[in-house]
XYZ file of C-alpha atoms in Angstrom:
320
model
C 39.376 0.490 45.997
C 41.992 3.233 45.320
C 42.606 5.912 42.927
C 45.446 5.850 41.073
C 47.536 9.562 40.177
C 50.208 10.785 38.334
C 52.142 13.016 40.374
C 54.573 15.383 38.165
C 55.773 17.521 41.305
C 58.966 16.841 42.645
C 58.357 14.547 45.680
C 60.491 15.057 49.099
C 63.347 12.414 49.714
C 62.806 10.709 46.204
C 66.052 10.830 43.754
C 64.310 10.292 40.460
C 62.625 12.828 38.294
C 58.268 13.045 38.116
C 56.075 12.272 36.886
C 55.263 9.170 39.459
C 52.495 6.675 39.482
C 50.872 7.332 43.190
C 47.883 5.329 44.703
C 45.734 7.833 47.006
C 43.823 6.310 49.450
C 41.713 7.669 53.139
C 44.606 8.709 55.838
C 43.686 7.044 58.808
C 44.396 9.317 61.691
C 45.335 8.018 65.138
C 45.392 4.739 64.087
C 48.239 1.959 65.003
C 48.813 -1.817 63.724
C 46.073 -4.050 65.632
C 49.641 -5.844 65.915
C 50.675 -3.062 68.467
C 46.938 -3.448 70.220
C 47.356 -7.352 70.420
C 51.016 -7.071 72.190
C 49.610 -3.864 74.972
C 46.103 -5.876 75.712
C 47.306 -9.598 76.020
C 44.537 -11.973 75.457
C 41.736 -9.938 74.647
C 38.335 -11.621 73.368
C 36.913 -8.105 73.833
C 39.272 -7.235 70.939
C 38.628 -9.964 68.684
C 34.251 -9.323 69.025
C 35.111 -5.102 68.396
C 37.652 -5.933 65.005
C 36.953 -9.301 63.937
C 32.941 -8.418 62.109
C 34.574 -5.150 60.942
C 37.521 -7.017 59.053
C 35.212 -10.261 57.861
C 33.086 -7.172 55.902
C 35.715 -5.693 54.347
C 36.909 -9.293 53.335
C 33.567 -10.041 52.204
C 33.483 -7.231 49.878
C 36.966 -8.006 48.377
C 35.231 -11.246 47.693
C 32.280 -10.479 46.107
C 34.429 -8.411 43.428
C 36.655 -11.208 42.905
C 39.905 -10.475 44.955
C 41.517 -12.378 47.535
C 43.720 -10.291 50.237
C 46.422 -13.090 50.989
C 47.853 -11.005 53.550
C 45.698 -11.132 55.732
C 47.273 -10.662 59.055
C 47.700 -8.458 62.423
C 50.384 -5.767 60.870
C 47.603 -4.618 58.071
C 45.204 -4.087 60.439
C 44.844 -0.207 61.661
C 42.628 0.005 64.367
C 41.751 3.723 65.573
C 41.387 5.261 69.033
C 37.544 4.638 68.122
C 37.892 0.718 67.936
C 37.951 1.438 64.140
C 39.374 -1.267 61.891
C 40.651 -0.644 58.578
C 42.293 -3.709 56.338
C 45.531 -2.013 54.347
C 48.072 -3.396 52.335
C 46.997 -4.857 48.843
C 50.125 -5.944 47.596
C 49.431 -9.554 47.580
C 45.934 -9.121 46.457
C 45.066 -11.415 43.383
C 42.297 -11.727 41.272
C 40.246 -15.155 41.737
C 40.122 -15.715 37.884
C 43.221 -15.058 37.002
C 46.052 -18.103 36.889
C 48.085 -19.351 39.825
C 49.827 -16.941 41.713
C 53.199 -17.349 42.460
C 53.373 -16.878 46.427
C 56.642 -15.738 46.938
C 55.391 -12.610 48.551
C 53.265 -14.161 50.820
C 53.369 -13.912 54.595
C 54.602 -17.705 55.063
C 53.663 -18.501 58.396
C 50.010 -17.587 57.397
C 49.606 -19.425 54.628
C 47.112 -21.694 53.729
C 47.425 -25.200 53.298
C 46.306 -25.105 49.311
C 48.759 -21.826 49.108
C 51.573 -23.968 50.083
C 50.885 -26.665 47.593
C 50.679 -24.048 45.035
C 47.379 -24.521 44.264
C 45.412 -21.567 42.489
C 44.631 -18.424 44.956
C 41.352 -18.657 46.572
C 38.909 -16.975 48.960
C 39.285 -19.525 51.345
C 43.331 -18.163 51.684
C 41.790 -15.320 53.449
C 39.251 -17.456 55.312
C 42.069 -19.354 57.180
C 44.382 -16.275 57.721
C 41.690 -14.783 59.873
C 41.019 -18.020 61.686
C 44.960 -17.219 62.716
C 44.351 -13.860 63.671
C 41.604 -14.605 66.171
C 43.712 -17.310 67.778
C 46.460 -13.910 67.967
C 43.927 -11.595 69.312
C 42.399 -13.794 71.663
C 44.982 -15.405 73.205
C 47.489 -12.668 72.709
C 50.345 -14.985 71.444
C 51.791 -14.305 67.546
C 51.842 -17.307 65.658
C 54.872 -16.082 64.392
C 56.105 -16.249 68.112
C 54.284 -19.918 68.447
C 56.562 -21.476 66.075
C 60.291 -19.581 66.601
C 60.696 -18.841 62.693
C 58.959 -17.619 59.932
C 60.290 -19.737 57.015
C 57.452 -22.130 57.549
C 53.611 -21.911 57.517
C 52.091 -23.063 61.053
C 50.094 -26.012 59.454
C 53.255 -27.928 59.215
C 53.318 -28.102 63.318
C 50.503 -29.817 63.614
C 51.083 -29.551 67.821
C 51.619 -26.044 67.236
C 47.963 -25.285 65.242
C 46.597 -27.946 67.843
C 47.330 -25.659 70.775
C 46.344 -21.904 69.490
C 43.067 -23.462 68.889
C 42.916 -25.443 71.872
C 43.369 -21.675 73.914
C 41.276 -20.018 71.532
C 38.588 -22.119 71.960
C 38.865 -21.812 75.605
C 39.196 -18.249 76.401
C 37.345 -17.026 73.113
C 33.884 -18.029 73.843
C 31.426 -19.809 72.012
C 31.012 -17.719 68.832
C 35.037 -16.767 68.779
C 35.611 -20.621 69.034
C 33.456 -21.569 66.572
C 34.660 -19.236 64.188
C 38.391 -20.472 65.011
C 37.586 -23.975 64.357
C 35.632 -23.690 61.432
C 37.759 -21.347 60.013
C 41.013 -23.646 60.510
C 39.909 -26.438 58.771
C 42.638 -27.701 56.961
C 40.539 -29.237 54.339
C 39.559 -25.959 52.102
C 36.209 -27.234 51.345
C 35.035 -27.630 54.114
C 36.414 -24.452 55.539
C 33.653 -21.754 56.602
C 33.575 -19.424 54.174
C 33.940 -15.692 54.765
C 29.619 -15.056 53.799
C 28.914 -17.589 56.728
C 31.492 -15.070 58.986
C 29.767 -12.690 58.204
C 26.251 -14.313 58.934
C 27.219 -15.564 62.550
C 28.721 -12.373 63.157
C 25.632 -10.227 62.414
C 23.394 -13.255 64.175
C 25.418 -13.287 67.104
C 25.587 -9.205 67.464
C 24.717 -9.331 71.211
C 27.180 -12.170 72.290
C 29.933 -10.447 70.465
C 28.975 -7.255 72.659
C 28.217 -4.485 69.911
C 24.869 -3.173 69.416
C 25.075 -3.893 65.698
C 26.910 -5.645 62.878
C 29.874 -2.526 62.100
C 29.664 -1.311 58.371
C 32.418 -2.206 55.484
C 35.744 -1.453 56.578
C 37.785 1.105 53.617
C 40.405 -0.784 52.051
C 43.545 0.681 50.579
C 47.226 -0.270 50.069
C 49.806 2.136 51.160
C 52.828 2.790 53.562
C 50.108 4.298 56.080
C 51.109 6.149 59.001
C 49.800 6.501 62.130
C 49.067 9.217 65.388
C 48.675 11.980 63.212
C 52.125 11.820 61.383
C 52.289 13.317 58.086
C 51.462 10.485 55.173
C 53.680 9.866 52.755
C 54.226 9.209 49.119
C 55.397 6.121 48.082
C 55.955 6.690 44.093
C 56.092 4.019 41.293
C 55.129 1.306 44.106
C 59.155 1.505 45.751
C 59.559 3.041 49.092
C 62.484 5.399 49.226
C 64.690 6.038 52.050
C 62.960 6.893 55.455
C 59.588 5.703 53.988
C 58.214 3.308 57.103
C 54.830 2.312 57.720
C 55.159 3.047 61.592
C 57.533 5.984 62.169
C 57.846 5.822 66.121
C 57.395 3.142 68.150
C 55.179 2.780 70.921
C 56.612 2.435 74.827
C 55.143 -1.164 74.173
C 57.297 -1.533 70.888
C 60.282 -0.497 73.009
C 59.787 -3.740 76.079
C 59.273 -6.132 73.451
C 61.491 -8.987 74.186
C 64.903 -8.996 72.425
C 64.739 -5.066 71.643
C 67.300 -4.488 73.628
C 69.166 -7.749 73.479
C 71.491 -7.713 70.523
C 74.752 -5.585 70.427
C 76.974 -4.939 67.278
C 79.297 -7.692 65.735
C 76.740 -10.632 67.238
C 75.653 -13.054 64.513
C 72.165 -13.210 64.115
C 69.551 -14.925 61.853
C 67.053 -12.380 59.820
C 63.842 -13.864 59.249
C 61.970 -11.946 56.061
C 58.475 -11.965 54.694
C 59.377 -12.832 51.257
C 61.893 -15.527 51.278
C 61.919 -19.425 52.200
C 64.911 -19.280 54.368
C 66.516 -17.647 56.686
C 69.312 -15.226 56.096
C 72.688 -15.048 58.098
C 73.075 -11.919 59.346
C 75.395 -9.381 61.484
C 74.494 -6.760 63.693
C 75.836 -3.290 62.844
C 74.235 -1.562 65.825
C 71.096 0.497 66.022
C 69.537 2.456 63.182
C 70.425 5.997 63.742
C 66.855 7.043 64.658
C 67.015 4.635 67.245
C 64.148 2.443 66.176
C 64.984 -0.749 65.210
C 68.424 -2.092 64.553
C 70.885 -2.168 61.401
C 71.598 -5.459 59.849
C 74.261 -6.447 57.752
C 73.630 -9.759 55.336
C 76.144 -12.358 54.640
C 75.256 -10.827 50.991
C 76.792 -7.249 52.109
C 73.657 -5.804 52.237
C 72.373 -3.407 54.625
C 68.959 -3.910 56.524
C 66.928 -1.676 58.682
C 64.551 -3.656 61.179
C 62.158 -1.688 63.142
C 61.569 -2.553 66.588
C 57.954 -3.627 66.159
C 59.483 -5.996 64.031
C 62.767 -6.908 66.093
C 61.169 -11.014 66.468
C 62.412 -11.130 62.923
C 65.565 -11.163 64.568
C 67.000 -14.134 65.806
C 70.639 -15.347 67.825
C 72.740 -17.463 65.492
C 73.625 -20.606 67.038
C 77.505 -19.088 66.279
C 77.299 -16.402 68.179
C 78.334 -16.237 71.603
């Protein structure tokens, strides 16, 4: 899926000394989160037939070789100014024989119902995350954004799940809806499983409005970058300083709700990726790029949030 190099020339911005451990992967050009695509189109079951085969392949292939993604969602989705889709971002990825995976790292409102019980990682993890995505893509509302927080994985609102596949289902179409509620079975096996995606996908070719089923999407886990910008090394698996995955946000990035609505000193709630909780939080201002804002944590420690990723941001119920 990658190739991995050591790299003993001195690499831009990076403190220590080479040689470095680098993954090199395809550079997708003019290419943006499908993330970015979901929040300028709105509901768009257009969307969902043009990426949803194209990501279900590349799935499918992780799958027959024994991996499961687990991170399967709208941010590690490039999609190019083609209608190209390209699945990124391995760092979750576990091997289907290997012992339970601890899923501390995982993307919690995503989750799986057997991933939150801690049961052993599965293909099925991947089949449900998808199921999510289409309800995003179709209907144009985050799940994330469904439930206020991101400490919790949707299947525990019930009314919540109930809903995004209630709209899916009704704006998606037959084969979208279908896929939706199959795919969001809560019960794992009986969950359609990501061969039979695939299947109804190439079956239903003309109701999906392509000509054809798309070929395997590349895979490849990186801090990608998009519109052309130059890509960038990220050595011994640790992004260094100035290292993001989307370097300038889009004029849709910028009108995202609550971009504009925090201002230094406020106490906020930061909601990450990779912890159970919430973390109390102070705003310092805005980064000095001028692309996200500047975070301190009650623990003293300073973090950057992009704007793309500002709905990790939350008022405090303290603040004023």
């Amino acid at each position: 899926l990658v190739d991995v190099l050591a790299c003993w020339d001195p690499v831009p911005h990076v403190k220590s000394e080479p040689p470095y451990l680098c993954l090199a992967m395809e550079y997708v050009a003019e290419s943006e989160p499908l993330s970015n695509e979901i929040r300028r189109s709105g509901p768009s079951p257009a969307l969902a037939a043009k990426v949803v085969p194209q990501i279900a392949d590349a799935l499918l292939l992780l799958h027959h070789r024994g991996l499961v993604h687990r991170d399967v969602w709208s941010e590690n989705v490039l999609v190019s100014d083609r209608g190209r889709a390209v699945l990124v971002d391995l760092g979750c990825a576990e091997y289907v024989s290997s012992g339970p995976a601890l899923n501390s790292k995982l993307n919690i409102p995503y989750m799986a119902p057997e991933a939150a019980q801690g049961m052993p990682q599965s293909p099925g993890e991947d089949c449900w995350a998808l199921g999510l995505l289409i309800t995003e893509i179709v209907t144009g509302r985050f799940i994330a954004d469904r439930i206020g927080r991101s400490d919790v994985p949707v299947h525990f609102n019930r009314p919540i799940l109930a809903e995004a596949l209630r709209e899916a289902v009704g704006q998606g179409g037959p084969l979208l809806g279908r896929l939706c509620t199959q795919l969001l079975e809560t019960n794992s096996s009986l969950r359609m499983s990501m061969d039979e995606v695939v299947a109804q996908c190439s079956s239903q070719a003309p109701l999906l409005g392509v000509a054809s089923f798309v070929p395997p999407a590349p895979l490849g886990s990186a801090i990608l970058h998009k519109n052309g910008a130059t890509p960038k090394v990220t050595p011994n698996g640790a992004a260094g300083a100035g290292y993001l995955r989307h370097d300038t946000p889009t004029r849709v990035d910028m009108a995202m709700p609550g971009v504009g609505g925090f201002f230094p000193g406020q106490a906020v709630l930061y909601h990450p990726r990779s912890h159970t909780t919430v973390c109390n939080a102070t705003v310092v201002g805005r980064m000095a790029r001028g692309h996200g804002w500047q975070l301190r944590l009650e623990s003293g420690v300073l973090k950057d949030v992009e704007d793309a990723e500002a709905w990790r941001i939350s008022p405090s119920s303290s603040s004023s």
